């Protein structure tokens, strides 16, 4: 369930309240990804972001894993389903900065404006997904919710704009997409040819058995 307009008010905590919450958070951590409070009141920690991208991304690299097509020094490929990335950020980092850091970590050449960060949380046995505004602070949300990802997790998606805004993509990106589609079409066509060739062989073998004299 997507709740686009849901917004939780940002409660400004005192330094002592932040310290207490961080101590409570760290006591519940099971993966050693603890938070650290600095003398200036800024705290740092880790968030995990699940990549749920439907379209291929363009990276500035000559070697990439997955289904890909090459154009000069750029490669377009699909990220594996369920890919999760861990980022070390501070309490001052905004959603927009987190998105930019994620793309930089993957060497993604796409415009960060094409992507949005969502929070996914459980309430009353239901799962809610809410798009975060660019100015929200993911580490604050992580601190308030605690370290359990089933209570709160982060998801990176493309902007949900209905139809794809192809004019937002560069010519090399579009050419890469076409190469990927051509490759997938040829792969699927070859699979179908192999399947029907095997089916045809079995039918011919069965017919020879039926028509065999005696």
Tab-separated table of N, CA and C in Angstrom, residues 57-64 73-75 77 85 100-110:
chain	number	residue	atom	x	y	z
A	57	UNK	N	19.895	0.578	-15.179
A	57	UNK	CA	20.660	1.758	-14.822
A	57	UNK	C	21.890	1.832	-15.716
A	58	UNK	N	22.419	3.029	-15.868
A	58	UNK	CA	23.603	3.242	-16.698
A	58	UNK	C	24.788	3.535	-15.796
A	59	UNK	N	25.845	2.733	-15.921
A	59	UNK	CA	27.028	2.932	-15.088
A	59	UNK	C	28.228	3.281	-15.958
A	60	UNK	N	29.148	4.014	-15.389
A	60	UNK	CA	30.361	4.403	-16.096
A	60	UNK	C	31.436	3.358	-15.821
A	61	UNK	N	31.328	2.246	-16.535
A	61	UNK	CA	32.247	1.142	-16.317
A	61	UNK	C	32.251	0.266	-17.553
A	62	UNK	N	33.365	-0.403	-17.791
A	62	UNK	CA	33.465	-1.309	-18.937
A	62	UNK	C	33.184	-2.741	-18.549
A	63	UNK	N	33.058	-3.018	-17.240
A	63	UNK	CA	32.801	-4.367	-16.782
A	63	UNK	C	31.672	-4.328	-15.773
A	64	UNK	N	30.604	-5.052	-16.051
A	64	UNK	CA	29.461	-5.113	-15.145
A	64	UNK	C	28.865	-6.503	-15.200
A	73	UNK	N	32.154	4.081	-22.794
A	73	UNK	CA	32.548	3.711	-21.440
A	73	UNK	C	31.353	3.507	-20.511
A	74	UNK	N	30.149	3.468	-21.063
A	74	UNK	CA	28.955	3.301	-20.244
A	74	UNK	C	28.315	1.945	-20.507
A	75	UNK	N	27.714	1.397	-19.450
A	75	UNK	CA	27.054	0.108	-19.533
A	75	UNK	C	25.672	0.217	-18.901
A	77	UNK	N	22.514	-1.927	-17.368
A	77	UNK	CA	22.175	-3.272	-16.923
A	77	UNK	C	21.104	-3.207	-15.846
A	85	UNK	N	21.963	-2.402	-0.317
A	85	UNK	CA	23.218	-1.692	-0.136
A	85	UNK	C	23.231	-1.021	1.225
A	100	UNK	N	21.999	10.345	-3.933
A	100	UNK	CA	23.219	10.654	-4.682
A	100	UNK	C	24.381	9.758	-4.251
A	101	UNK	N	24.485	9.486	-2.944
A	101	UNK	CA	25.554	8.621	-2.441
A	101	UNK	C	25.382	7.188	-2.941
A	102	UNK	N	24.139	6.708	-2.979
A	102	UNK	CA	23.866	5.360	-3.493
A	102	UNK	C	24.286	5.239	-4.951
A	103	UNK	N	23.904	6.214	-5.754
A	103	UNK	CA	24.232	6.177	-7.177
A	103	UNK	C	25.744	6.283	-7.381
A	104	UNK	N	26.391	7.107	-6.566
A	104	UNK	CA	27.844	7.250	-6.669
A	104	UNK	C	28.544	5.947	-6.305
A	105	UNK	N	28.015	5.239	-5.309
A	105	UNK	CA	28.612	3.974	-4.879
A	105	UNK	C	28.525	2.930	-5.975
A	106	UNK	N	27.469	2.982	-6.782
A	106	UNK	CA	27.288	2.040	-7.895
A	106	UNK	C	27.862	2.589	-9.202
A	107	UNK	N	28.469	3.778	-9.164
A	107	UNK	CA	28.981	4.440	-10.370
A	107	UNK	C	27.877	4.664	-11.397
A	108	UNK	N	26.680	4.983	-10.892
A	108	UNK	CA	25.530	5.184	-11.774
A	108	UNK	C	25.598	6.567	-12.405
A	109	UNK	N	25.443	6.607	-13.728
A	109	UNK	CA	25.527	7.874	-14.455
A	109	UNK	C	24.167	8.537	-14.614
A	110	UNK	N	23.081	7.856	-14.249
A	110	UNK	CA	21.738	8.418	-14.408
A	110	UNK	C	21.534	9.634	-13.499
